[in-house]
Structure formats: C-alpha cells, structure tokens
Amino acid sequence: MDYASCRSLPAMFFEGARQRAARPFLWAKRDGHYHPLSWAEAAETVSRLARGLAALGIEPGDRVALVSENRPEWIVADLAIMSAGAVTVPAYVTNTVEDHRHILGNSGARAAIVSTAALAARLIPAAQQVPSVRAVIIMEGGAMEGVGEAPPNLDLPAWDTVLALGGETSDDLAERVAALMPDETACIIYTSGTGGVPKGVLLSHRNIIANCRGAYHLLEMLGLGDEKFLSFLPLSHSYEHTAGMMFPISIGAEIYFAEGADTLAHNLLEVRPTMMTAVPRLYETMHQRIRLAVERERGLKRRLFERAVAIGRKRLADEPLSLGERLIDPVLEKLVRDKVRARFGGHLKAMISGGAPLNPEIGGFFLALGVRLLQGYGQTEAAPVICCNPPGAIRIDTVGPPLDGVEVRIAEDGEILVAGDNVMKGYWNDPEASARTLIDGWLYTGDIGHLDPDGYLRITDRKRDFIKNSGGDMIAPTRVEGALTLAPEIAQAMVFGDRRPYLVAVIVPDPEFAAAYAKGHGMPMDLAALAEDAGFHKTLGDVVARVNQGLPAVERVRRFIIAGEPFSLANAQLTPTLKIRRHAIREAYQAAFEALYDGTGMAA
C-alpha cells in the first residue's frame, strides 16, 4: 500500500477491493461456521449503501451515528457513510438512552444506523429527542417488527430498503470518493468517559492513514503477507477502529469477528489469527487461568512450566543461560511454550496490547512463554497509536518508541506531548477544550512519563489521576492497582486517597477464590454476603498484606472494602474497553471510603 498517495479511507478501501476482488475479506459466524464476504462483494454493498444514504438526503459533512456489535455490516456502514462524504459517529452498544441522546445531540447527527431491534429500542427514544435526526436505519431483516411504528418526524427504513434505493440511483459515487480531501473529518469518535462526559474527537482521513502507515513500518519486519485479524474489541473505539479495521484494510488482510468474550478462546482456535489487538484485561484473565491450571498440576508438568518461565525471563533480561538451561530449553520449547502458543491459535505473529497500562509482570510472563506481545500507547486524540514496542526489540516495561511520523517530547511537569499527522483536528463544538489540548501543534495528552536514552517511552500515570496524599506525596494509582490485581486472589481493584493520610481500596475478589472460600464455609457464592463476612475479609487482608510487602510505605493499602459486585459495563464502572471508570466507582463507594478513614471501616 502506497500510504503517501492515499487521499481518503474510502479511496484506500476501493483500491484494495479492486486489487483483491474475489479474495475473502470479512468473516462472520453463521450456523456454527465462519462464512466470508469477498472484497468485491463488500465494495458493491458499500457502494449501494452510500448511494442509498445520498438518496435519503445525507449530504457531505452530515453526521451519521453507527450503533452495532462487531460484524461485517459495521465495516460496510462505516465505509459507506464516509464514501457518501458524510462523517461516521460510532457509538457503543452498551450506551443508555441518555448516552445516545448526548452523542446524537452533541454531534447534530442527521441519521443513525443500528444493527438490531434490541439496540434500536434504546436508540430510537434518544433520536426522538434530537430534532436533527431524520432517519434510523435498521440492519437486520425482519427487525422492523420489533420496533413498532415510526415516531413522528422519524423515518425507520430497513437496511435492505436503503440498499435497494442505492441500486436504483445514478449518483456517481466515484466522484464523491475522489472529492474527499485528506484533512476532511472522517469520523467523530467519542472518548469513553473514564473521567466524565465523553467529548467528540475529530479525526481526519489523514490522521488515520498516518497511523496505518506508522503501524506498517513497525510490523513490516514480521513479513506482512496474508494476514488474519481476529476482531474482538468494539469497533466504536478508536483503538480497534484503526488497529483492528483500517490497518488490516490497508494491508489487504482478512478480518474475522469473534462471537464474544465467552467464546474468544474457542474463536482463537478456529480462526488461528496472525494478528490481534486486545486490552490488558484479556491478558490478566488469561494469566490467571494459566496460573490456576498450573497450580492444580503436581510433579513434572508443574516443574517444567516454571522452568520455562524462569529461563524465558532470563533471556528477556539478557542474562546468560547456564549449560543445563541451554540444553533443556529446546525441550521446554516443545513441551511448554508450543502448548501456550497453541492456546492463541498457534499462528500469531504478534498480539498488541493497548487501551490501558499492561502490568510488566504479566507482559513478561507471556513473552517468557514465547507469545510475542507488543505493548503500545495511544489516545483517541492521536488516531490513536502514539508508541509501540517494535517486534525485534521489546521492552515490556515501556510502551516503546514513537511510531514513524510521530514526535514525542516531555514537558517540564512531565506531561507527554505529541505532534504528527496522527493528531486530531480538535473536539467537536468545543473550542475551549480544543485550545487547552492542542497548543502550537502539540497534543497535551494529560499523561505523565519520560523517554529513556533509547527513545522508549515509560508512562507513569494520568496527570489528573495522580493521588496527592495529605503528606504531599504523589502516588500513581495504576501502579498500586496493578500490584493488587497481580495477586491471583484479586480480580479488580481501585485505590483512593487524594488529600488523605494513606491509601484505601475497593477490591473485587477473584471468582474462583471467592467460590472456594464460600464452599469451604458453607456459604452461598454471593459477593455481597462475602463482603460482610469478617473471616473472608481477614483472608483477603492477608493477601493485601502480602502485596504491601513489595510496595513503598506511601503506596501501601492500609484499609479496604470488598465490592458487592464486579466492576462491569452493566453497572457503568468499566468503559467498553474495560478500563475502570474512576469517577463512577468513587461515587458508588464514597460513603464506604469515608468510613475507612473515620475508623469504622476494616483494616488490611
């Protein structure tokens, strides 16, 4: 792909479709099997949908919301919206009516595309409250029956109807695509709201193509050819939108859609992908599962596994291996590491971790076991990738050097600043926030870090998330939370302590650990009940005390509460990319946190 000659994302796609035509492009599961949509079929559907949208009155620059789970139609819709000259506004399937109302109203969307009647049931009431929205298009055939009559002033055309309309019009789509300019807005992606109300990030065609070019230069040493990507993270997030969709399109890769979190392990074995993007939560979960399985083993199997990890870690640290270690390592490669790689399908060239900080201990664990794991760093405002570890020189305790074409420097207060073609145009309808974030061509990320002598970036924490205790010490909460969740007994954690004398935490215990305790004490497996059980609190307190031994005094958790339920999408305590929503958790546990400081809460 000649990235320099790409003027727009639709032009990039149609050129790829012209070259590949009958080759498979998008794979979705139906009737228990994956079925392909070819490049030519996808291009034809994109063209018809784009012409259909134009026939409905969608004009260049109009915003069109897109609400769907990951599926071929998501990609078709996104490309069609942009091909019509409009701007895609992705929205999460987990959004509430109020979330949708904010995004539709803030963006001034003219239309929306939604996949199912169930999702439309939350979208349509929001659309009714936003005068700019004229139509909601529903993908699934027969879905109209579950929606009911169209509300006044709101059309509900079916997906097939719009496709048919596009087949009848003589609109010259090629001219529309050719007229698209690199600096025109391609999409408005709303931030996931870890700290409050989401803002609309304006990303141009140039921004995203620049990110694809940087990713290509990063990964080309792997021998990019017939690649298979397994799409798991929501395409409405900028990370998957670029790294799991637009980049694969740019290199002519096939994209498979995972069925969901519960089936991901099975889908990995079916698809056998060569590339995959994921967030640290996935690696944390797999790390815990592998560790628990190993702990159940006895004798030789367990010893071989531990030896494989130990030797792998020595190699990562460039420590010399003894003669015995050099002799046994090929055996461990076959008996241990090949089996671990097989869990990921056996064909992976690389897995890229982003969206949140990866605990170096977990990253090193997988690298020691032969899984090439590349930690990166980015923000929606940077389209989104800023840095990533190169495959041939991984330093897992860093997020790697900047991508090709990206410049990073550190401000006097430690804030990370970014410049390059990947940096956003600004925030939609928010000039004040844009002016605070974009200064003299530099993106002020709000993250704190430093560059090592080789240009690798180390992230310390979010500038706004730093905890400043009553003694004036600055504490990075993610470091403490990472230490807590590394313990196999702890699944999730958030620490609190701004302007306080010490840190406290809310802890979600590991489900298997909690279930084992409940069974052993004749209790039902109920987190709310366990949270009130003094014996369980003491048992978990021993775990926290063990973690504290490895932390400096100011970072130790003095008191904690046990969450009555896990942090999740359902209770709005996780973002769709599984990062904790600090403000939401603080609000939910504020009274309990106060009790930990006034002496009525339980100590660690």
PDB file of N, CA and C in Angstrom, residues 289-381:
ATOM      1  N   ARG A 289      -5.881 -17.665  34.522  1.00  0.00           N
ATOM      2  CA  ARG A 289      -6.354 -19.006  34.161  1.00  0.00           C
ATOM      3  C   ARG A 289      -5.194 -19.987  34.003  1.00  0.00           C
ATOM      4  N   ILE A 290      -4.147 -19.527  33.331  1.00  0.00           N
ATOM      5  CA  ILE A 290      -2.986 -20.402  33.140  1.00  0.00           C
ATOM      6  C   ILE A 290      -2.329 -20.711  34.480  1.00  0.00           C
ATOM      7  N   ARG A 291      -2.189 -19.685  35.321  1.00  0.00           N
ATOM      8  CA  ARG A 291      -1.569 -19.877  36.629  1.00  0.00           C
ATOM      9  C   ARG A 291      -2.376 -20.850  37.504  1.00  0.00           C
ATOM     10  N   LEU A 292      -3.687 -20.687  37.502  1.00  0.00           N
ATOM     11  CA  LEU A 292      -4.529 -21.591  38.296  1.00  0.00           C
ATOM     12  C   LEU A 292      -4.429 -23.018  37.784  1.00  0.00           C
ATOM     13  N   ALA A 293      -4.394 -23.187  36.455  1.00  0.00           N
ATOM     14  CA  ALA A 293      -4.261 -24.534  35.886  1.00  0.00           C
ATOM     15  C   ALA A 293      -2.933 -25.163  36.283  1.00  0.00           C
ATOM     16  N   VAL A 294      -1.868 -24.356  36.301  1.00  0.00           N
ATOM     17  CA  VAL A 294      -0.544 -24.862  36.671  1.00  0.00           C
ATOM     18  C   VAL A 294      -0.516 -25.246  38.152  1.00  0.00           C
ATOM     19  N   GLU A 295      -1.166 -24.421  38.978  1.00  0.00           N
ATOM     20  CA  GLU A 295      -1.179 -24.708  40.415  1.00  0.00           C
ATOM     21  C   GLU A 295      -1.890 -26.014  40.741  1.00  0.00           C
ATOM     22  N   ARG A 296      -2.809 -26.426  39.862  1.00  0.00           N
ATOM     23  CA  ARG A 296      -3.511 -27.699  40.084  1.00  0.00           C
ATOM     24  C   ARG A 296      -2.640 -28.897  39.691  1.00  0.00           C
ATOM     25  N   GLU A 297      -1.600 -28.612  38.904  1.00  0.00           N
ATOM     26  CA  GLU A 297      -0.704 -29.686  38.478  1.00  0.00           C
ATOM     27  C   GLU A 297       0.282 -30.032  39.594  1.00  0.00           C
ATOM     28  N   ARG A 298       0.760 -31.209  39.558  1.00  0.00           N
ATOM     29  CA  ARG A 298       1.781 -31.647  40.510  1.00  0.00           C
ATOM     30  C   ARG A 298       2.937 -32.304  39.747  1.00  0.00           C
ATOM     31  N   GLY A 299       4.089 -32.342  40.358  1.00  0.00           N
ATOM     32  CA  GLY A 299       5.205 -33.086  39.797  1.00  0.00           C
ATOM     33  C   GLY A 299       5.838 -32.446  38.585  1.00  0.00           C
ATOM     34  N   LEU A 300       6.154 -33.275  37.584  1.00  0.00           N
ATOM     35  CA  LEU A 300       6.987 -32.874  36.465  1.00  0.00           C
ATOM     36  C   LEU A 300       6.380 -31.739  35.634  1.00  0.00           C
ATOM     37  N   LYS A 301       5.081 -31.817  35.337  1.00  0.00           N
ATOM     38  CA  LYS A 301       4.449 -30.807  34.483  1.00  0.00           C
ATOM     39  C   LYS A 301       4.621 -29.410  35.075  1.00  0.00           C
ATOM     40  N   ARG A 302       4.386 -29.307  36.358  1.00  0.00           N
ATOM     41  CA  ARG A 302       4.491 -28.001  37.005  1.00  0.00           C
ATOM     42  C   ARG A 302       5.932 -27.522  37.008  1.00  0.00           C
ATOM     43  N   ARG A 303       6.864 -28.404  37.280  1.00  0.00           N
ATOM     44  CA  ARG A 303       8.271 -28.011  37.307  1.00  0.00           C
ATOM     45  C   ARG A 303       8.745 -27.554  35.921  1.00  0.00           C
ATOM     46  N   LEU A 304       8.312 -28.258  34.881  1.00  0.00           N
ATOM     47  CA  LEU A 304       8.702 -27.873  33.525  1.00  0.00           C
ATOM     48  C   LEU A 304       8.151 -26.492  33.161  1.00  0.00           C
ATOM     49  N   PHE A 305       6.914 -26.246  33.555  1.00  0.00           N
ATOM     50  CA  PHE A 305       6.312 -24.946  33.261  1.00  0.00           C
ATOM     51  C   PHE A 305       7.088 -23.827  33.960  1.00  0.00           C
ATOM     52  N   GLU A 306       7.333 -23.983  35.241  1.00  0.00           N
ATOM     53  CA  GLU A 306       8.053 -22.952  35.990  1.00  0.00           C
ATOM     54  C   GLU A 306       9.458 -22.747  35.433  1.00  0.00           C
ATOM     55  N   ARG A 307      10.070 -23.833  34.999  1.00  0.00           N
ATOM     56  CA  ARG A 307      11.417 -23.723  34.418  1.00  0.00           C
ATOM     57  C   ARG A 307      11.364 -22.943  33.096  1.00  0.00           C
ATOM     58  N   ALA A 308      10.339 -23.194  32.284  1.00  0.00           N
ATOM     59  CA  ALA A 308      10.193 -22.488  31.010  1.00  0.00           C
ATOM     60  C   ALA A 308      10.037 -20.988  31.240  1.00  0.00           C
ATOM     61  N   VAL A 309       9.248 -20.616  32.248  1.00  0.00           N
ATOM     62  CA  VAL A 309       9.051 -19.204  32.562  1.00  0.00           C
ATOM     63  C   VAL A 309      10.359 -18.594  33.060  1.00  0.00           C
ATOM     64  N   ALA A 310      11.032 -19.291  33.953  1.00  0.00           N
ATOM     65  CA  ALA A 310      12.268 -18.764  34.534  1.00  0.00           C
ATOM     66  C   ALA A 310      13.344 -18.553  33.471  1.00  0.00           C
ATOM     67  N   ILE A 311      13.515 -19.528  32.590  1.00  0.00           N
ATOM     68  CA  ILE A 311      14.528 -19.391  31.536  1.00  0.00           C
ATOM     69  C   ILE A 311      14.129 -18.300  30.554  1.00  0.00           C
ATOM     70  N   GLY A 312      12.830 -18.234  30.232  1.00  0.00           N
ATOM     71  CA  GLY A 312      12.351 -17.187  29.327  1.00  0.00           C
ATOM     72  C   GLY A 312      12.592 -15.805  29.888  1.00  0.00           C
ATOM     73  N   ARG A 313      12.385 -15.642  31.190  1.00  0.00           N
ATOM     74  CA  ARG A 313      12.620 -14.334  31.812  1.00  0.00           C
ATOM     75  C   ARG A 313      14.114 -13.981  31.800  1.00  0.00           C
ATOM     76  N   LYS A 314      14.981 -14.959  31.996  1.00  0.00           N
ATOM     77  CA  LYS A 314      16.416 -14.694  31.940  1.00  0.00           C
ATOM     78  C   LYS A 314      16.813 -14.212  30.543  1.00  0.00           C
ATOM     79  N   ARG A 315      16.229 -14.840  29.533  1.00  0.00           N
ATOM     80  CA  ARG A 315      16.551 -14.433  28.172  1.00  0.00           C
ATOM     81  C   ARG A 315      16.064 -13.010  27.911  1.00  0.00           C
ATOM     82  N   LEU A 316      14.872 -12.678  28.405  1.00  0.00           N
ATOM     83  CA  LEU A 316      14.346 -11.318  28.238  1.00  0.00           C
ATOM     84  C   LEU A 316      15.248 -10.277  28.901  1.00  0.00           C
ATOM     85  N   ALA A 317      15.846 -10.665  30.018  1.00  0.00           N
ATOM     86  CA  ALA A 317      16.726  -9.754  30.753  1.00  0.00           C
ATOM     87  C   ALA A 317      18.166  -9.783  30.225  1.00  0.00           C
ATOM     88  N   ASP A 318      18.388 -10.517  29.116  1.00  0.00           N
ATOM     89  CA  ASP A 318      19.726 -10.658  28.516  1.00  0.00           C
ATOM     90  C   ASP A 318      20.730 -11.239  29.499  1.00  0.00           C
ATOM     91  N   GLU A 319      20.248 -12.112  30.381  1.00  0.00           N
ATOM     92  CA  GLU A 319      21.144 -12.794  31.309  1.00  0.00           C
ATOM     93  C   GLU A 319      21.645 -14.086  30.661  1.00  0.00           C
ATOM     94  N   PRO A 320      22.897 -14.427  30.860  1.00  0.00           N
ATOM     95  CA  PRO A 320      23.431 -15.656  30.239  1.00  0.00           C
ATOM     96  C   PRO A 320      22.789 -16.908  30.829  1.00  0.00           C
ATOM     97  N   LEU A 321      22.522 -17.899  29.970  1.00  0.00           N
ATOM     98  CA  LEU A 321      21.949 -19.161  30.424  1.00  0.00           C
ATOM     99  C   LEU A 321      23.078 -20.134  30.759  1.00  0.00           C
ATOM    100  N   SER A 322      22.845 -20.937  31.768  1.00  0.00           N
ATOM    101  CA  SER A 322      23.818 -21.973  32.121  1.00  0.00           C
ATOM    102  C   SER A 322      23.784 -23.073  31.052  1.00  0.00           C
ATOM    103  N   LEU A 323      24.777 -23.953  31.087  1.00  0.00           N
ATOM    104  CA  LEU A 323      24.820 -25.054  30.136  1.00  0.00           C
ATOM    105  C   LEU A 323      23.570 -25.920  30.261  1.00  0.00           C
ATOM    106  N   GLY A 324      23.148 -26.201  31.494  1.00  0.00           N
ATOM    107  CA  GLY A 324      21.951 -27.019  31.697  1.00  0.00           C
ATOM    108  C   GLY A 324      20.706 -26.345  31.142  1.00  0.00           C
ATOM    109  N   GLU A 325      20.611 -25.022  31.319  1.00  0.00           N
ATOM    110  CA  GLU A 325      19.450 -24.292  30.802  1.00  0.00           C
ATOM    111  C   GLU A 325      19.447 -24.285  29.281  1.00  0.00           C
ATOM    112  N   ARG A 326      20.624 -24.160  28.660  1.00  0.00           N
ATOM    113  CA  ARG A 326      20.689 -24.174  27.193  1.00  0.00           C
ATOM    114  C   ARG A 326      20.298 -25.542  26.654  1.00  0.00           C
ATOM    115  N   LEU A 327      20.633 -26.596  27.383  1.00  0.00           N
ATOM    116  CA  LEU A 327      20.306 -27.947  26.925  1.00  0.00           C
ATOM    117  C   LEU A 327      18.819 -28.259  27.049  1.00  0.00           C
ATOM    118  N   ILE A 328      18.192 -27.792  28.138  1.00  0.00           N
ATOM    119  CA  ILE A 328      16.779 -28.137  28.357  1.00  0.00           C
ATOM    120  C   ILE A 328      15.826 -27.201  27.635  1.00  0.00           C
ATOM    121  N   ASP A 329      16.315 -26.016  27.237  1.00  0.00           N
ATOM    122  CA  ASP A 329      15.413 -25.024  26.654  1.00  0.00           C
ATOM    123  C   ASP A 329      14.690 -25.522  25.399  1.00  0.00           C
ATOM    124  N   PRO A 330      15.346 -26.214  24.454  1.00  0.00           N
ATOM    125  CA  PRO A 330      14.616 -26.721  23.280  1.00  0.00           C
ATOM    126  C   PRO A 330      13.498 -27.700  23.665  1.00  0.00           C
ATOM    127  N   VAL A 331      13.724 -28.455  24.722  1.00  0.00           N
ATOM    128  CA  VAL A 331      12.691 -29.390  25.191  1.00  0.00           C
ATOM    129  C   VAL A 331      11.505 -28.603  25.751  1.00  0.00           C
ATOM    130  N   LEU A 332      11.798 -27.555  26.511  1.00  0.00           N
ATOM    131  CA  LEU A 332      10.739 -26.713  27.075  1.00  0.00           C
ATOM    132  C   LEU A 332       9.965 -25.989  25.968  1.00  0.00           C
ATOM    133  N   GLU A 333      10.666 -25.657  24.882  1.00  0.00           N
ATOM    134  CA  GLU A 333      10.000 -25.001  23.747  1.00  0.00           C
ATOM    135  C   GLU A 333       8.891 -25.889  23.203  1.00  0.00           C
ATOM    136  N   LYS A 334       9.183 -27.185  23.094  1.00  0.00           N
ATOM    137  CA  LYS A 334       8.195 -28.134  22.551  1.00  0.00           C
ATOM    138  C   LYS A 334       7.121 -28.488  23.571  1.00  0.00           C
ATOM    139  N   LEU A 335       7.520 -28.763  24.795  1.00  0.00           N
ATOM    140  CA  LEU A 335       6.583 -29.280  25.792  1.00  0.00           C
ATOM    141  C   LEU A 335       5.746 -28.205  26.472  1.00  0.00           C
ATOM    142  N   VAL A 336       6.273 -26.980  26.532  1.00  0.00           N
ATOM    143  CA  VAL A 336       5.557 -25.923  27.270  1.00  0.00           C
ATOM    144  C   VAL A 336       5.148 -24.767  26.360  1.00  0.00           C
ATOM    145  N   ARG A 337       6.130 -24.110  25.738  1.00  0.00           N
ATOM    146  CA  ARG A 337       5.818 -22.874  25.019  1.00  0.00           C
ATOM    147  C   ARG A 337       4.932 -23.112  23.800  1.00  0.00           C
ATOM    148  N   ASP A 338       5.173 -24.212  23.072  1.00  0.00           N
ATOM    149  CA  ASP A 338       4.306 -24.505  21.925  1.00  0.00           C
ATOM    150  C   ASP A 338       2.857 -24.695  22.356  1.00  0.00           C
ATOM    151  N   LYS A 339       2.661 -25.291  23.531  1.00  0.00           N
ATOM    152  CA  LYS A 339       1.289 -25.514  24.017  1.00  0.00           C
ATOM    153  C   LYS A 339       0.623 -24.204  24.423  1.00  0.00           C
ATOM    154  N   VAL A 340       1.411 -23.288  24.996  1.00  0.00           N
ATOM    155  CA  VAL A 340       0.851 -21.981  25.346  1.00  0.00           C
ATOM    156  C   VAL A 340       0.485 -21.215  24.076  1.00  0.00           C
ATOM    157  N   ARG A 341       1.384 -21.211  23.082  1.00  0.00           N
ATOM    158  CA  ARG A 341       1.079 -20.520  21.817  1.00  0.00           C
ATOM    159  C   ARG A 341      -0.139 -21.124  21.135  1.00  0.00           C
ATOM    160  N   ALA A 342      -0.312 -22.437  21.313  1.00  0.00           N
ATOM    161  CA  ALA A 342      -1.467 -23.100  20.702  1.00  0.00           C
ATOM    162  C   ALA A 342      -2.783 -22.578  21.275  1.00  0.00           C
ATOM    163  N   ARG A 343      -2.770 -22.100  22.513  1.00  0.00           N
ATOM    164  CA  ARG A 343      -3.985 -21.518  23.095  1.00  0.00           C
ATOM    165  C   ARG A 343      -4.441 -20.292  22.312  1.00  0.00           C
ATOM    166  N   PHE A 344      -3.505 -19.629  21.635  1.00  0.00           N
ATOM    167  CA  PHE A 344      -3.821 -18.443  20.843  1.00  0.00           C
ATOM    168  C   PHE A 344      -3.978 -18.780  19.357  1.00  0.00           C
ATOM    169  N   GLY A 345      -4.041 -20.058  19.028  1.00  0.00           N
ATOM    170  CA  GLY A 345      -4.227 -20.476  17.648  1.00  0.00           C
ATOM    171  C   GLY A 345      -2.974 -21.006  16.992  1.00  0.00           C
ATOM    172  N   GLY A 346      -1.803 -20.664  17.544  1.00  0.00           N
ATOM    173  CA  GLY A 346      -0.547 -21.229  17.039  1.00  0.00           C
ATOM    174  C   GLY A 346       0.076 -20.488  15.872  1.00  0.00           C
ATOM    175  N   HIS A 347      -0.621 -19.487  15.289  1.00  0.00           N
ATOM    176  CA  HIS A 347      -0.085 -18.783  14.125  1.00  0.00           C
ATOM    177  C   HIS A 347       0.209 -17.314  14.388  1.00  0.00           C
ATOM    178  N   LEU A 348       0.085 -16.873  15.617  1.00  0.00           N
ATOM    179  CA  LEU A 348       0.234 -15.454  15.920  1.00  0.00           C
ATOM    180  C   LEU A 348       1.643 -14.943  15.634  1.00  0.00           C
ATOM    181  N   LYS A 349       1.696 -13.872  14.868  1.00  0.00           N
ATOM    182  CA  LYS A 349       2.957 -13.159  14.699  1.00  0.00           C
ATOM    183  C   LYS A 349       3.139 -12.132  15.814  1.00  0.00           C
ATOM    184  N   ALA A 350       2.021 -11.547  16.244  1.00  0.00           N
ATOM    185  CA  ALA A 350       2.088 -10.564  17.329  1.00  0.00           C
ATOM    186  C   ALA A 350       0.699 -10.304  17.879  1.00  0.00           C
ATOM    187  N   MET A 351       0.658 -10.044  19.187  1.00  0.00           N
ATOM    188  CA  MET A 351      -0.538  -9.515  19.836  1.00  0.00           C
ATOM    189  C   MET A 351      -0.169  -8.140  20.367  1.00  0.00           C
ATOM    190  N   ILE A 352      -1.027  -7.166  20.106  1.00  0.00           N
ATOM    191  CA  ILE A 352      -0.731  -5.804  20.520  1.00  0.00           C
ATOM    192  C   ILE A 352      -1.628  -5.437  21.684  1.00  0.00           C
ATOM    193  N   SER A 353      -1.017  -4.994  22.762  1.00  0.00           N
ATOM    194  CA  SER A 353      -1.769  -4.584  23.954  1.00  0.00           C
ATOM    195  C   SER A 353      -1.826  -3.071  24.013  1.00  0.00           C
ATOM    196  N   GLY A 354      -3.031  -2.547  24.184  1.00  0.00           N
ATOM    197  CA  GLY A 354      -3.197  -1.105  24.289  1.00  0.00           C
ATOM    198  C   GLY A 354      -4.484  -0.788  25.019  1.00  0.00           C
ATOM    199  N   GLY A 355      -4.798   0.485  25.109  1.00  0.00           N
ATOM    200  CA  GLY A 355      -6.032   0.915  25.757  1.00  0.00           C
ATOM    201  C   GLY A 355      -5.888   1.201  27.236  1.00  0.00           C
ATOM    202  N   ALA A 356      -4.884   0.621  27.862  1.00  0.00           N
ATOM    203  CA  ALA A 356      -4.622   0.811  29.295  1.00  0.00           C
ATOM    204  C   ALA A 356      -3.232   0.241  29.576  1.00  0.00           C
ATOM    205  N   PRO A 357      -2.627   0.593  30.728  1.00  0.00           N
ATOM    206  CA  PRO A 357      -1.285   0.081  31.032  1.00  0.00           C
ATOM    207  C   PRO A 357      -1.288  -1.432  31.257  1.00  0.00           C
ATOM    208  N   LEU A 358      -0.309  -2.103  30.702  1.00  0.00           N
ATOM    209  CA  LEU A 358      -0.116  -3.540  30.898  1.00  0.00           C
ATOM    210  C   LEU A 358       0.885  -3.744  32.030  1.00  0.00           C
ATOM    211  N   ASN A 359       0.510  -4.561  32.998  1.00  0.00           N
ATOM    212  CA  ASN A 359       1.433  -4.867  34.087  1.00  0.00           C
ATOM    213  C   ASN A 359       2.677  -5.561  33.506  1.00  0.00           C
ATOM    214  N   PRO A 360       3.881  -5.018  33.720  1.00  0.00           N
ATOM    215  CA  PRO A 360       5.088  -5.627  33.145  1.00  0.00           C
ATOM    216  C   PRO A 360       5.274  -7.085  33.564  1.00  0.00           C
ATOM    217  N   GLU A 361       4.825  -7.440  34.762  1.00  0.00           N
ATOM    218  CA  GLU A 361       4.958  -8.819  35.223  1.00  0.00           C
ATOM    219  C   GLU A 361       4.158  -9.750  34.323  1.00  0.00           C
ATOM    220  N   ILE A 362       2.951  -9.334  33.958  1.00  0.00           N
ATOM    221  CA  ILE A 362       2.107 -10.167  33.090  1.00  0.00           C
ATOM    222  C   ILE A 362       2.657 -10.177  31.668  1.00  0.00           C
ATOM    223  N   GLY A 363       3.083  -9.015  31.186  1.00  0.00           N
ATOM    224  CA  GLY A 363       3.681  -8.970  29.861  1.00  0.00           C
ATOM    225  C   GLY A 363       4.913  -9.853  29.761  1.00  0.00           C
ATOM    226  N   GLY A 364       5.779  -9.785  30.784  1.00  0.00           N
ATOM    227  CA  GLY A 364       6.971 -10.627  30.801  1.00  0.00           C
ATOM    228  C   GLY A 364       6.642 -12.105  30.875  1.00  0.00           C
ATOM    229  N   PHE A 365       5.567 -12.444  31.562  1.00  0.00           N
ATOM    230  CA  PHE A 365       5.118 -13.837  31.677  1.00  0.00           C
ATOM    231  C   PHE A 365       4.838 -14.417  30.288  1.00  0.00           C
ATOM    232  N   PHE A 366       4.074 -13.686  29.476  1.00  0.00           N
ATOM    233  CA  PHE A 366       3.739 -14.202  28.147  1.00  0.00           C
ATOM    234  C   PHE A 366       4.945 -14.201  27.218  1.00  0.00           C
ATOM    235  N   LEU A 367       5.775 -13.164  27.293  1.00  0.00           N
ATOM    236  CA  LEU A 367       6.974 -13.143  26.460  1.00  0.00           C
ATOM    237  C   LEU A 367       7.901 -14.299  26.811  1.00  0.00           C
ATOM    238  N   ALA A 368       8.010 -14.594  28.113  1.00  0.00           N
ATOM    239  CA  ALA A 368       8.853 -15.715  28.542  1.00  0.00           C
ATOM    240  C   ALA A 368       8.330 -17.042  28.017  1.00  0.00           C
ATOM    241  N   LEU A 369       7.023 -17.100  27.756  1.00  0.00           N
ATOM    242  CA  LEU A 369       6.403 -18.328  27.244  1.00  0.00           C
ATOM    243  C   LEU A 369       6.282 -18.319  25.723  1.00  0.00           C
ATOM    244  N   GLY A 370       6.950 -17.369  25.077  1.00  0.00           N
ATOM    245  CA  GLY A 370       7.036 -17.402  23.617  1.00  0.00           C
ATOM    246  C   GLY A 370       5.896 -16.734  22.879  1.00  0.00           C
ATOM    247  N   VAL A 371       5.046 -15.973  23.568  1.00  0.00           N
ATOM    248  CA  VAL A 371       3.967 -15.228  22.903  1.00  0.00           C
ATOM    249  C   VAL A 371       4.466 -13.805  22.675  1.00  0.00           C
ATOM    250  N   ARG A 372       4.588 -13.408  21.414  1.00  0.00           N
ATOM    251  CA  ARG A 372       5.105 -12.074  21.107  1.00  0.00           C
ATOM    252  C   ARG A 372       4.025 -11.042  21.431  1.00  0.00           C
ATOM    253  N   LEU A 373       4.243 -10.320  22.487  1.00  0.00           N
ATOM    254  CA  LEU A 373       3.271  -9.345  22.992  1.00  0.00           C
ATOM    255  C   LEU A 373       3.900  -7.958  22.927  1.00  0.00           C
ATOM    256  N   LEU A 374       3.275  -7.066  22.172  1.00  0.00           N
ATOM    257  CA  LEU A 374       3.807  -5.723  21.975  1.00  0.00           C
ATOM    258  C   LEU A 374       2.930  -4.724  22.706  1.00  0.00           C
ATOM    259  N   GLN A 375       3.472  -4.086  23.736  1.00  0.00           N
ATOM    260  CA  GLN A 375       2.694  -3.063  24.421  1.00  0.00           C
ATOM    261  C   GLN A 375       2.832  -1.734  23.692  1.00  0.00           C
ATOM    262  N   GLY A 376       1.682  -1.083  23.480  1.00  0.00           N
ATOM    263  CA  GLY A 376       1.680   0.222  22.851  1.00  0.00           C
ATOM    264  C   GLY A 376       0.975   1.234  23.727  1.00  0.00           C
ATOM    265  N   TYR A 377       0.889   2.437  23.208  1.00  0.00           N
ATOM    266  CA  TYR A 377       0.263   3.540  23.954  1.00  0.00           C
ATOM    267  C   TYR A 377      -0.364   4.498  22.963  1.00  0.00           C
ATOM    268  N   GLY A 378      -1.521   4.994  23.317  1.00  0.00           N
ATOM    269  CA  GLY A 378      -2.160   5.966  22.450  1.00  0.00           C
ATOM    270  C   GLY A 378      -3.346   6.631  23.117  1.00  0.00           C
ATOM    271  N   GLN A 379      -3.990   7.471  22.363  1.00  0.00           N
ATOM    272  CA  GLN A 379      -5.199   8.162  22.793  1.00  0.00           C
ATOM    273  C   GLN A 379      -6.090   8.348  21.581  1.00  0.00           C
ATOM    274  N   THR A 380      -7.391   8.404  21.819  1.00  0.00           N
ATOM    275  CA  THR A 380      -8.317   8.680  20.722  1.00  0.00           C
ATOM    276  C   THR A 380      -7.867   9.921  19.969  1.00  0.00           C
ATOM    277  N   GLU A 381      -7.374  10.916  20.696  1.00  0.00           N
ATOM    278  CA  GLU A 381      -6.958  12.182  20.090  1.00  0.00           C
ATOM    279  C   GLU A 381      -5.756  12.038  19.164  1.00  0.00           C
TER     280      GLU A 381
END
